[in-house]
XYZ file of C-alpha atoms in Angstrom:
124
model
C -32.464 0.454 -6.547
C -31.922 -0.503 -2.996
C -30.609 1.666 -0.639
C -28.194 -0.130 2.578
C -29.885 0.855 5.306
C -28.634 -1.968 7.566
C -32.807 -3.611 7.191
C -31.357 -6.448 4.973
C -28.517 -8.506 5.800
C -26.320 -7.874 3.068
C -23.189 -10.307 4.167
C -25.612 -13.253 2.963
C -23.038 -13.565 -0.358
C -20.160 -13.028 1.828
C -21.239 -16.685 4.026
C -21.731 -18.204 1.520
C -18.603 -17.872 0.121
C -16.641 -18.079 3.589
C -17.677 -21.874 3.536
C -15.717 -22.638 0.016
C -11.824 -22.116 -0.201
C -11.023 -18.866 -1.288
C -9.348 -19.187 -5.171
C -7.971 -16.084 -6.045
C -6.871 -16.075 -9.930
C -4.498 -14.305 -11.540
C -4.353 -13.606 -15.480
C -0.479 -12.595 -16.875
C -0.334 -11.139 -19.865
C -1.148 -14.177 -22.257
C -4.582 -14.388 -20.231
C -3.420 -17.028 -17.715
C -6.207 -17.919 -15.460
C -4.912 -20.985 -13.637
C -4.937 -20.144 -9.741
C -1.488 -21.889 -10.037
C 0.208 -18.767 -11.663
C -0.479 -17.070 -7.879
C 1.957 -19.402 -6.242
C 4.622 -19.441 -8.699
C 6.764 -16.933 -11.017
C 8.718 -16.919 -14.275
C 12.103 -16.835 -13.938
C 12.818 -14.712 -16.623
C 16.812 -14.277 -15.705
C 17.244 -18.445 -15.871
C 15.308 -18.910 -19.200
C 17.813 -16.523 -20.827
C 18.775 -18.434 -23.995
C 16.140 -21.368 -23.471
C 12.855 -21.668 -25.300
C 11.064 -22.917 -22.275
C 10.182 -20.696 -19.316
C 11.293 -21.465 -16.028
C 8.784 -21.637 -13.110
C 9.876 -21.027 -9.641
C 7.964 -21.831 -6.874
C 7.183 -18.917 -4.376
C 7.146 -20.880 -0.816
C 10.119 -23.283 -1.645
C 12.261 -21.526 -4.424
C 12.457 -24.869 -6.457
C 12.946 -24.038 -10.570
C 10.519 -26.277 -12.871
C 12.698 -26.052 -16.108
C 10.094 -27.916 -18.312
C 6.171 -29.332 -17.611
C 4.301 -25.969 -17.649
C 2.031 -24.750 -14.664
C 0.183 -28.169 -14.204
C 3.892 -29.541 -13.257
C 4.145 -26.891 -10.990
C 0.221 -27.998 -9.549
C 1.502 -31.311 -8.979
C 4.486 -29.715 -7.137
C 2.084 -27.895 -4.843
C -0.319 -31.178 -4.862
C 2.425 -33.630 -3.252
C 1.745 -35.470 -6.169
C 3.989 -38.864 -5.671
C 6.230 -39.819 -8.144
C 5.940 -37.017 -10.697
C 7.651 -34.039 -9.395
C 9.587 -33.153 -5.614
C 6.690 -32.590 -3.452
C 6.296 -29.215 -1.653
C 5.737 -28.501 1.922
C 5.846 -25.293 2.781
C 2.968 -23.467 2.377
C -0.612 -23.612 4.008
C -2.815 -26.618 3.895
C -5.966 -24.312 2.152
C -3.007 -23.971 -0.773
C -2.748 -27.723 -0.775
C -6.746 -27.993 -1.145
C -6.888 -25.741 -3.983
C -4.313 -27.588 -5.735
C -5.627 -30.897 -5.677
C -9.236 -29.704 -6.419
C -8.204 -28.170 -9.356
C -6.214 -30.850 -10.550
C -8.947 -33.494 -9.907
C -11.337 -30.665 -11.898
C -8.696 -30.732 -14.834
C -9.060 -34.443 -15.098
C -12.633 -34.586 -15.089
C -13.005 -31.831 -17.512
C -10.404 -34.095 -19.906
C -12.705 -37.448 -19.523
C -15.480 -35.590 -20.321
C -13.910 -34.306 -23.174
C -12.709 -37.609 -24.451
C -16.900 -39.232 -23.861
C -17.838 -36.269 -25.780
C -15.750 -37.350 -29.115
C -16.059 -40.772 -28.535
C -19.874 -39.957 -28.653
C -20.128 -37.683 -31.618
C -17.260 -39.312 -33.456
C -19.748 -39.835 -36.753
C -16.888 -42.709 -37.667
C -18.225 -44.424 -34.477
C -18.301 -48.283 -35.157
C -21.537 -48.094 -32.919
């Protein structure tokens, strides 16, 4: 055990970290880890009588009736053509938006070489 007594710098984590955005997470109560659910909540009293639940967006008030949260990160993204871009919240939001959209997509290529790769019906 260490004791703090000021002899080590112990803000060396704390640097490190001030260089990358800050993400901050939040899991509901189906375990939803997407930072996304942060920026956004369900509108429980407009999905009365629908199946889907309605997002609304905390900066601009706009309801996603349909698409999920990674409608809603294109929302925040200013993704063009999809979905009415956002812009009113800060740029670090925008950052972490279109990181972890551009992480999503990696993660499914990835996915898609690994089962084209162990696909033992493979014509290679």
């Amino acid at each position: 055990m260490s004791s703090h007594d000021g002899s080590t710098p112990s803000n060396d984590s704390s640097t490190a970290q001030s260089s990358q955005p800050s993400i901050s997470m939040s899991s509901g109560s189906r375990g939803r880890t997407d930072l996304a659910w942060g920026q956004c909540r369900e509108a429980l009293e407009l999905s009365v009588g629908c199946k889907k639940t309605k997002l609304v967006c905390l900066y601009c008030a706009k309801v996603f009736a349909g698409g999920g949260i990674n409608r809603f990160k294109q929302h925040l993204a200013r993704a063009n053509g999809e979905v009415e871009q956002c812009h009113k919240y800060s740029p670090d939001v925008l950052h972490q938006m279109l990181l972890n959209l551009k992480g999503n997509a990696a993660k499914k290529k990835r996915v898609r070489e690994m089962q084209v790769d162990f696909n033992p019906f493979n014509a290679q």
